[in-house]
Amino acid sequence: PVAQVGVVATLDDPAVPCCVNYSAQTDSAGHYTLYVRAGRYRINFQPPSTSDFVIEYWNDKPDYATATLLDVSVPTSSIDAVLERGFHITGRVTDAVGGGAVQGSVVTINPQTCCQAFTVVQTDPDGTYSVTVRPGTYKIGFNPPYGTDFVSQYWNGKPDLASADLLVVDVANTPNINAVLAHVFRLTGRITDSSDPTLPLPNAFVSAYTAVGFQYIASGVAGSDGSYSLYLPTGNYVVFFGPPYLSDYLGEYWNDKRDQLSADVVHVTGPMSGLDAGLARGILLSGRVTDETGSPIPGLFVNVDNSTTAMFVGGAPTDADGRYSVLVPAGSYKVLFPSNGLPFIEEWWNDKPSFAAADPIDVTSSVSGINAVLARGVVISGHIRSATGATLAGAAFLADGNTPCCVFGVGHGTTADGAYSFTVPPGNYFVGFYADGYEFQYWNGKTDPLMADVLSAVADRSGIDSSLAPIDSSSPAGSGPPADGSPPGGSPPPSDGTLPAGSPPSDGTPGASGGVSDDRAIVSIRPVVQRFDASWSSVGT
């Protein structure tokens, strides 16, 4: 028998907010009794932290998601468990200043969403901890003791759960999963109206992101006088000031910068004050989106781009009546109505097909009537896959199938599982597929543009997948596209800045392009919010 096992029954009832739990503990003979109301439950067995047994759910299930539900309407017995022994994760938490032990740090193992059990232990006086887990993959969090000025982190110094490294525990104990906790510093400032610094903006917010990688670190909210406090460890950050909810103010980055790319970096080495922001009021740009019958198109996210730099400035979804409105600073803009997976052909304002051809809109005061009537199209969709069938994140490209392959006029980044879709007019198309580390490929497994198959799309076409082969690393890297116009195989962009046909630039900047020796064209691709704007130029012999 195993004594001191915590037994927790969690009610499974959609009508009851998460979580309703009933708990008990096993006695020296391993017996327990729970008193619950009638209902359906997941039963969780939590062994004492000093043992090497692992948590499980009734019926030998390893986690909340797979737990067997138990219906209880009468007294129920023999809800037993035979606990398995697991592996130990051990480590030590220390202070970044001086290296001393951090006692009472809370270590979390495999954090889950509501109602799902996760393991929590505290460090001993010498900073060490030990926890027993079943074989699996985990994210390890280190939280500071209450009342201290340490900053939380995940294993390997990662700042949040999303970016946390995965720890695989499968065949042996895992020691030395350590953490060195840094101290945070207090940053203060005030958020006001840019035209009247005496007017505070309560409930405006401030958020800090790493200068490299743009990972979220911390945030704060302005009080009634507009003042805020933000706590950050030593490092380099970009700081964003957001407007109060439902106000007509515009957000900005520190030092009156409009976007992330131009934001000044804040170097934190100690406490800082005077990081103030004056937010300007925005100007309303609005319109309506309908189909060719005049019916509204709801749920389409309208993009507003700077007409000179092509940077995304703002956007908004259309409502049930197809109407949208976006707050922007005074300036010149181009407005895109993308398909967003809807069965409509995207266009720029005034029925223009591309950013280059789009009409600019000068905004100095409120502008209305920026409308669009979208035509229905056909959807070409599929997944980017490797030759083994594994899905790959990358990009898919389309070219006009009535011209020699391949002038890629549009490209889309895939989702994480390699899915892509285009909504286009009925017609003939070439389809190209790109993934980092794999050879560029056209539809039907073709690698030579002269042999690329034309896809006829008079109706929706799904399952248009790739079968990409990995790049042969034994081949020397080329310095540019081949002189005979054949595709360079999706290899990384050469050092001289030229690009293979249809491949996005590695630095995310517009304007990078390559060349071939015949009259086919090569594209330059600008990734913007899972969209690639493409331009092309013919290179003559």
XYZ file of C-alpha atoms in Angstrom:
541
model
C 0.000 0.000 0.000
C 1.004 3.616 -0.563
C 0.070 6.061 2.187
C -0.472 9.825 1.918
C -1.581 9.703 -1.713
C -3.809 12.660 -2.527
C -6.992 11.559 -4.288
C -8.843 14.316 -6.160
C -12.217 13.980 -7.895
C -12.845 16.747 -10.451
C -16.447 17.300 -11.546
C -16.979 17.141 -15.316
C -20.028 19.343 -15.921
C -20.079 21.988 -18.697
C -22.669 23.963 -16.732
C -20.325 24.353 -13.752
C -17.336 26.729 -13.950
C -13.938 25.056 -13.669
C -13.064 23.596 -11.206
C -15.097 21.714 -8.578
C -12.815 19.321 -6.706
C -13.258 16.897 -3.821
C -10.159 15.493 -2.135
C -8.985 12.909 0.375
C -5.758 11.149 1.352
C -4.878 7.481 1.640
C -4.194 6.025 5.073
C -1.363 3.670 6.017
C -3.210 0.779 4.348
C -3.652 2.748 1.123
C -7.400 3.180 1.614
C -9.338 6.410 1.001
C -12.929 7.646 1.087
C -14.318 10.592 -0.878
C -17.701 12.244 -0.353
C -19.020 13.813 -3.555
C -22.338 14.885 -5.017
C -23.881 12.884 -7.860
C -22.154 13.575 -11.157
C -19.406 12.596 -13.558
C -15.792 12.772 -12.356
C -12.151 12.381 -13.276
C -10.250 10.729 -10.408
C -6.629 11.783 -9.938
C -4.077 10.034 -7.709
C -1.223 12.270 -6.504
C 1.557 10.430 -4.625
C 3.594 12.211 -1.947
C 6.460 14.296 -3.308
C 8.963 12.263 -1.298
C 8.102 9.090 -3.223
C 9.186 8.016 -6.694
C 5.647 7.240 -7.844
C 3.999 9.315 -10.572
C 0.601 10.953 -10.835
C -2.075 9.036 -12.688
C -5.819 9.028 -13.260
C -8.266 6.216 -12.625
C -8.033 3.285 -15.020
C -4.274 3.798 -15.469
C -4.674 6.925 -17.555
C -1.661 9.288 -17.598
C -3.355 12.687 -17.860
C -6.524 14.735 -17.627
C -7.252 14.629 -21.357
C -7.331 10.825 -21.517
C -8.848 10.204 -18.078
C -11.776 7.786 -17.875
C -14.949 9.473 -16.643
C -16.645 7.895 -13.637
C -20.430 8.310 -13.251
C -21.416 8.500 -9.589
C -25.078 8.263 -8.580
C -24.808 5.724 -5.730
C -22.008 4.786 -3.304
C -19.140 3.417 -5.376
C -16.213 1.251 -4.270
C -13.062 -0.321 -5.747
C -11.942 2.832 -7.528
C -8.370 1.665 -7.083
C -4.999 2.587 -8.514
C -1.704 0.768 -8.928
C 0.910 3.510 -9.094
C 3.917 3.365 -11.391
C 7.414 4.471 -10.505
C 8.864 7.281 -12.596
C 12.061 9.208 -13.269
C 13.525 12.038 -11.232
C 14.057 15.547 -12.549
C 16.485 17.346 -10.248
C 18.260 20.656 -10.203
C 19.188 23.761 -8.264
C 17.975 27.369 -8.341
C 20.523 30.089 -7.606
C 20.800 33.880 -7.500
C 22.331 35.551 -10.566
C 24.043 37.957 -8.165
C 26.557 36.056 -6.052
C 25.379 32.563 -6.949
C 23.666 31.872 -3.623
C 20.851 29.363 -3.211
C 17.257 30.508 -3.725
C 15.082 28.768 -1.153
C 11.343 28.517 -1.745
C 11.444 28.945 -5.503
C 8.360 27.307 -6.980
C 9.239 24.829 -9.730
C 6.391 23.836 -12.050
C 6.504 20.696 -14.174
C 4.438 20.463 -17.374
C 1.989 23.314 -16.700
C -1.481 22.628 -18.090
C -4.691 24.563 -18.654
C -7.580 24.710 -16.228
C -8.432 21.500 -14.379
C -5.367 19.637 -15.620
C -2.991 18.496 -12.913
C 0.581 19.688 -12.975
C 3.333 19.117 -10.488
C 4.592 21.878 -8.205
C 7.558 21.600 -5.853
C 9.585 24.103 -3.850
C 13.324 24.360 -3.544
C 15.019 23.396 -0.292
C 17.286 25.731 1.739
C 20.217 24.781 -0.485
C 18.189 25.671 -3.612
C 17.764 22.087 -4.782
C 14.572 20.345 -5.854
C 13.547 16.891 -6.980
C 10.362 15.766 -8.687
C 9.236 12.418 -10.059
C 7.582 12.222 -13.477
C 6.498 9.541 -15.918
C 8.277 9.313 -19.291
C 7.246 12.259 -21.424
C 8.003 15.768 -22.609
C 7.883 18.667 -20.179
C 8.341 22.396 -19.805
C 9.981 23.406 -16.532
C 9.137 26.751 -14.934
C 11.016 28.509 -12.134
C 9.050 31.076 -10.128
C 10.571 33.355 -7.471
C 9.717 33.024 -3.792
C 6.878 35.311 -2.740
C 7.964 38.843 -1.908
C 11.310 38.699 -3.728
C 12.443 40.744 -6.748
C 13.507 37.814 -8.894
C 12.016 37.315 -12.347
C 10.331 34.083 -13.406
C 11.821 32.013 -16.183
C 11.589 28.643 -17.848
C 14.381 26.129 -18.228
C 17.325 27.301 -20.317
C 16.576 30.940 -19.543
C 13.407 31.172 -21.642
C 11.014 33.968 -20.630
C 7.610 32.345 -21.147
C 5.730 29.103 -21.627
C 5.366 29.568 -25.385
C 9.118 29.808 -25.957
C 10.130 27.316 -23.256
C 12.433 24.486 -24.285
C 11.043 20.975 -24.120
C 12.681 18.504 -21.755
C 12.377 14.883 -22.874
C 12.421 12.340 -20.046
C 12.341 8.775 -21.329
C 14.953 6.287 -20.111
C 16.786 7.729 -17.106
C 16.777 10.314 -14.351
C 17.434 13.867 -15.543
C 19.758 15.885 -13.284
C 21.083 19.444 -13.536
C 17.882 21.099 -14.718
C 19.017 24.292 -13.083
C 17.999 27.933 -13.134
C 19.803 31.162 -12.336
C 17.212 33.784 -11.389
C 17.889 37.398 -12.294
C 16.659 40.369 -10.309
C 14.145 42.760 -11.806
C 14.351 46.545 -11.860
C 11.478 48.989 -11.617
C 10.819 51.197 -14.631
C 8.380 54.077 -14.214
C 6.785 56.692 -16.391
C 3.544 58.411 -17.293
C 1.154 58.043 -20.241
C -0.697 61.200 -21.313
C -2.396 62.905 -24.262
C 0.266 64.056 -26.746
C -1.458 67.404 -27.298
C -2.016 68.033 -23.581
C 0.563 66.427 -21.254
C -1.562 67.441 -18.249
C -4.279 65.023 -19.419
C -3.486 61.519 -18.095
C -4.672 58.366 -19.842
C -5.765 55.950 -17.105
C -5.992 52.301 -18.166
C -3.509 52.791 -20.980
C -1.041 49.916 -20.884
C 2.667 49.371 -21.380
C 4.353 46.158 -22.559
C 8.018 45.217 -22.875
C 9.455 42.824 -25.461
C 12.979 41.579 -26.030
C 14.821 43.711 -28.578
C 15.915 40.535 -30.364
C 13.155 38.053 -31.120
C 10.383 40.327 -29.824
C 9.360 37.983 -27.017
C 6.873 39.317 -24.477
C 8.397 39.866 -21.027
C 6.177 42.057 -18.842
C 3.376 44.608 -18.838
C 1.712 47.207 -16.651
C -1.373 49.436 -16.593
C -1.509 53.194 -16.048
C -3.279 54.454 -12.942
C -5.681 57.376 -12.637
C -2.807 59.878 -12.985
C -1.356 58.054 -16.008
C 1.631 56.684 -14.099
C 2.776 53.081 -14.456
C 5.405 50.690 -13.152
C 7.098 47.941 -15.130
C 9.487 45.336 -13.720
C 12.250 43.986 -15.961
C 15.558 42.153 -15.527
C 18.789 43.417 -17.055
C 18.493 43.381 -20.826
C 17.554 45.230 -23.989
C 13.893 45.854 -24.725
C 11.420 47.614 -26.953
C 8.578 49.187 -24.987
C 5.079 49.615 -26.417
C 2.455 52.004 -25.034
C -1.121 50.949 -25.819
C -4.249 53.116 -25.645
C -7.105 52.634 -23.188
C -9.668 50.139 -24.427
C -12.222 51.586 -26.893
C -10.499 54.976 -26.971
C -9.503 56.819 -30.157
C -5.841 57.044 -29.189
C -3.070 55.314 -31.108
C -0.407 53.084 -29.618
C 3.272 53.844 -30.072
C 6.722 52.654 -29.078
C 8.961 54.559 -26.704
C 10.376 57.816 -28.024
C 7.376 58.432 -30.310
C 8.200 55.608 -32.706
C 5.351 54.214 -34.798
C 6.399 50.609 -35.290
C 8.561 47.814 -33.945
C 11.246 48.149 -36.612
C 11.907 51.815 -35.833
C 11.485 51.488 -32.061
C 14.326 52.743 -29.882
C 15.863 50.074 -27.677
C 15.638 50.571 -23.913
C 18.783 49.288 -22.185
C 17.926 48.167 -18.642
C 20.815 47.878 -16.202
C 19.072 49.289 -13.127
C 15.955 51.184 -12.032
C 14.732 53.750 -14.588
C 12.269 56.637 -14.474
C 10.890 59.129 -16.958
C 9.923 56.602 -19.628
C 6.930 58.711 -20.606
C 4.634 58.521 -23.604
C 2.222 61.002 -25.166
C -0.384 59.197 -27.260
C -1.956 60.940 -30.243
C -5.566 60.614 -31.296
C -6.137 58.599 -34.435
C -8.028 59.484 -37.586
C -10.840 57.205 -38.703
C -10.611 55.433 -42.059
C -13.746 53.408 -42.822
C -15.698 51.605 -45.494
C -17.808 48.587 -46.398
C -17.025 45.285 -48.092
C -19.673 43.447 -50.137
C -19.845 40.733 -52.757
C -21.020 41.236 -56.332
C -24.673 40.791 -55.302
C -24.393 43.586 -52.750
C -24.449 41.239 -49.751
C -22.082 42.165 -46.899
C -18.944 40.111 -46.294
C -18.439 39.787 -42.514
C -15.238 38.611 -40.845
C -12.808 39.882 -43.477
C -9.752 41.554 -41.927
C -8.950 44.771 -43.819
C -5.248 45.761 -43.894
C -3.976 49.345 -44.024
C -0.355 49.704 -45.213
C 1.950 52.704 -45.380
C 1.899 53.741 -49.047
C 5.653 54.391 -49.129
C 7.251 51.749 -46.916
C 4.526 49.100 -47.399
C 4.605 48.479 -43.634
C 1.391 47.250 -42.021
C -0.104 50.138 -40.006
C -3.403 48.774 -38.768
C -6.451 46.751 -39.591
C -9.909 45.694 -38.500
C -12.431 42.944 -39.258
C -15.674 43.697 -41.042
C -18.845 43.425 -38.957
C -22.091 41.631 -39.822
C -22.956 44.432 -42.263
C -19.518 44.321 -43.896
C -18.436 47.607 -42.326
C -15.007 48.305 -40.851
C -13.110 51.224 -39.359
C -9.417 51.651 -38.592
C -7.690 54.373 -36.565
C -4.511 55.639 -38.233
C -2.194 58.624 -37.829
C -2.189 61.298 -40.523
C -0.410 59.959 -43.589
C -0.733 58.210 -46.924
C -2.001 54.626 -47.075
C -2.959 51.743 -49.337
C -5.809 49.449 -48.301
C -5.895 45.703 -48.949
C -9.005 43.532 -48.836
C -7.523 40.004 -48.477
C -9.523 36.823 -48.842
C -8.608 35.583 -45.320
C -9.601 32.073 -46.360
C -13.002 33.298 -47.596
C -14.091 32.397 -51.161
C -13.386 35.870 -52.550
C -10.581 37.262 -54.686
C -8.442 39.728 -52.768
C -7.868 43.196 -54.139
C -6.521 46.592 -53.192
C -8.795 49.613 -52.937
C -10.220 50.892 -56.222
C -10.096 47.426 -57.800
C -6.326 47.360 -58.016
C -4.510 43.996 -58.218
C -1.288 44.746 -56.312
C 0.425 47.068 -53.875
C 2.403 48.671 -56.694
C -0.773 49.472 -58.640
C -2.878 50.444 -55.617
C -4.154 54.008 -55.273
C -2.845 55.845 -52.195
C -5.288 57.442 -49.765
C -4.132 60.669 -48.114
C -5.520 60.902 -44.584
C -5.561 64.269 -42.820
C -9.101 63.995 -41.431
C -11.684 61.216 -41.231
C -12.076 59.315 -44.498
C -15.128 57.186 -45.285
C -16.296 55.272 -48.319
C -13.163 53.166 -48.756
C -15.327 50.339 -50.030
C -14.714 47.144 -51.936
C -16.865 44.802 -53.995
C -15.165 41.405 -54.051
C -15.687 38.789 -56.714
C -16.039 35.150 -55.817
C -13.162 32.917 -56.823
C -11.975 29.353 -56.589
C -9.880 28.054 -53.698
C -6.595 26.246 -54.323
C -5.406 24.611 -51.110
C -3.141 21.925 -49.769
C -0.142 21.228 -47.573
C 3.583 21.532 -47.995
C 4.955 18.085 -47.263
C 8.314 16.381 -47.400
C 8.952 13.286 -49.493
C 8.171 11.238 -46.380
C 4.766 12.902 -45.984
C 5.655 15.092 -42.995
C 4.088 18.556 -43.041
C 6.469 21.522 -43.329
C 6.031 25.199 -42.543
C 7.021 27.247 -45.567
C 5.388 29.144 -48.401
C 3.352 28.353 -51.504
C 3.403 30.460 -54.675
C 1.136 30.911 -57.698
C 1.980 31.869 -61.267
C -0.197 32.483 -64.317
C -0.531 29.160 -66.093
C -1.018 30.829 -69.467
C 2.521 32.251 -69.583
C 5.845 30.390 -69.557
C 6.622 29.196 -66.037
C 7.089 30.850 -63.732
C 6.217 34.450 -62.897
C 5.126 34.050 -59.295
C 2.625 36.844 -58.756
C 1.469 35.934 -55.264
C 2.696 33.873 -52.336
C 1.343 32.866 -48.949
C 3.077 31.600 -45.847
C 1.703 28.358 -44.475
C 0.334 27.605 -41.056
C 2.564 25.700 -38.640
C 1.278 22.400 -40.057
C 2.089 23.402 -43.636
C -1.443 24.301 -44.762
C -1.959 27.021 -47.372
C -4.810 28.345 -49.522
C -5.308 30.845 -52.342
C -8.575 32.338 -53.564
C -8.157 33.241 -57.232
C -10.198 33.719 -60.415
C -10.968 30.477 -62.272
C -8.093 29.681 -64.594
C -4.807 27.884 -65.114
C -1.952 28.182 -62.632
C 1.545 27.038 -61.837
C 2.009 26.226 -58.133
C 5.396 26.351 -56.391
C 6.408 25.131 -52.938
C 9.212 26.342 -50.666
C 10.451 25.173 -47.261
C 13.758 25.996 -45.656
C 16.272 23.197 -46.164
C 14.335 21.552 -49.001
C 14.518 21.760 -52.771
C 12.060 24.140 -54.440
C 9.338 22.206 -56.244
C 6.428 22.752 -58.596
C 3.105 20.909 -58.423
C 3.170 17.209 -59.269
C 6.743 16.818 -58.036
C 8.385 18.745 -60.874
C 11.638 20.619 -60.210
C 12.318 22.003 -63.687
C 10.224 25.098 -64.537
C 10.167 24.036 -68.193
C 8.468 20.795 -67.140
C 6.091 22.303 -64.549
C 2.499 21.053 -64.837
C -0.381 23.494 -65.213
C -3.135 23.212 -62.595
C -6.595 23.805 -64.058
C -8.842 25.447 -61.457
C -12.362 26.021 -62.767
C -13.678 24.962 -59.349
C -12.111 24.589 -55.908
C -8.997 22.379 -55.904
C -7.904 20.849 -52.602
C -5.091 18.450 -51.793
C -2.561 20.281 -53.958
C 0.408 19.088 -51.916
C 4.152 19.014 -52.382
C 6.658 16.215 -51.878
C 9.856 18.116 -51.118
C 13.258 16.466 -51.069
C 15.884 17.740 -48.620
C 18.766 19.710 -50.054
C 21.832 17.583 -50.717
C 24.295 19.162 -48.305
C 27.178 17.505 -50.118
C 26.676 19.803 -53.110
C 28.523 23.132 -52.990
C 26.300 26.144 -52.397
C 25.793 28.261 -55.507
C 26.503 31.952 -55.514
C 23.391 32.771 -57.540
C 20.660 31.349 -59.781
C 21.976 29.044 -62.538
C 22.643 30.629 -65.903
C 20.338 28.208 -67.713
C 17.274 29.366 -65.808
C 16.747 26.093 -63.984
C 15.508 26.422 -60.393
C 18.246 26.530 -57.765
C 16.502 23.887 -55.699
C 15.320 25.930 -52.747
C 18.811 26.298 -51.359
C 19.479 29.100 -48.857
C 19.789 32.566 -50.421
C 23.343 33.038 -51.747
C 25.694 35.449 -50.045
C 25.529 37.963 -52.888
C 21.880 38.718 -52.170
C 20.320 36.950 -55.159
C 17.352 34.677 -54.625
C 15.996 31.514 -56.217
C 12.700 31.847 -58.056
C 9.806 32.136 -55.662
C 11.829 31.974 -52.451
C 11.296 34.612 -49.751
C 14.245 36.731 -48.587
C 15.893 35.462 -45.449
C 15.917 38.855 -43.717
C 12.260 39.689 -44.304
C 13.049 42.873 -46.240
C 11.418 43.916 -49.507
C 13.339 44.386 -52.707
C 15.747 41.430 -52.702
C 15.705 39.815 -56.131
C 17.775 37.615 -58.375
C 18.168 37.104 -62.075
C 18.224 34.423 -64.752
C 19.663 34.617 -68.232
C 16.467 34.039 -70.228
C 13.215 35.971 -70.368
C 11.476 34.226 -67.479
C 10.943 36.348 -64.426
C 12.108 36.199 -60.852
C 10.175 37.610 -57.908
C 10.844 39.610 -54.811
C 8.717 38.625 -51.857
C 7.759 40.765 -48.856
C 6.333 38.810 -45.897
C 3.674 40.836 -44.058
C 1.418 39.168 -41.462
C 1.336 35.748 -43.158
C 1.019 37.431 -46.562
C 3.686 37.766 -49.236
C 3.423 40.668 -51.670
C 5.288 39.805 -54.828
C 6.744 41.858 -57.630
C 8.587 40.667 -60.687
C 10.738 41.879 -63.556
C 11.680 40.282 -66.855
C 15.383 39.802 -67.439
C 16.292 39.741 -71.130
C 19.160 38.012 -72.840
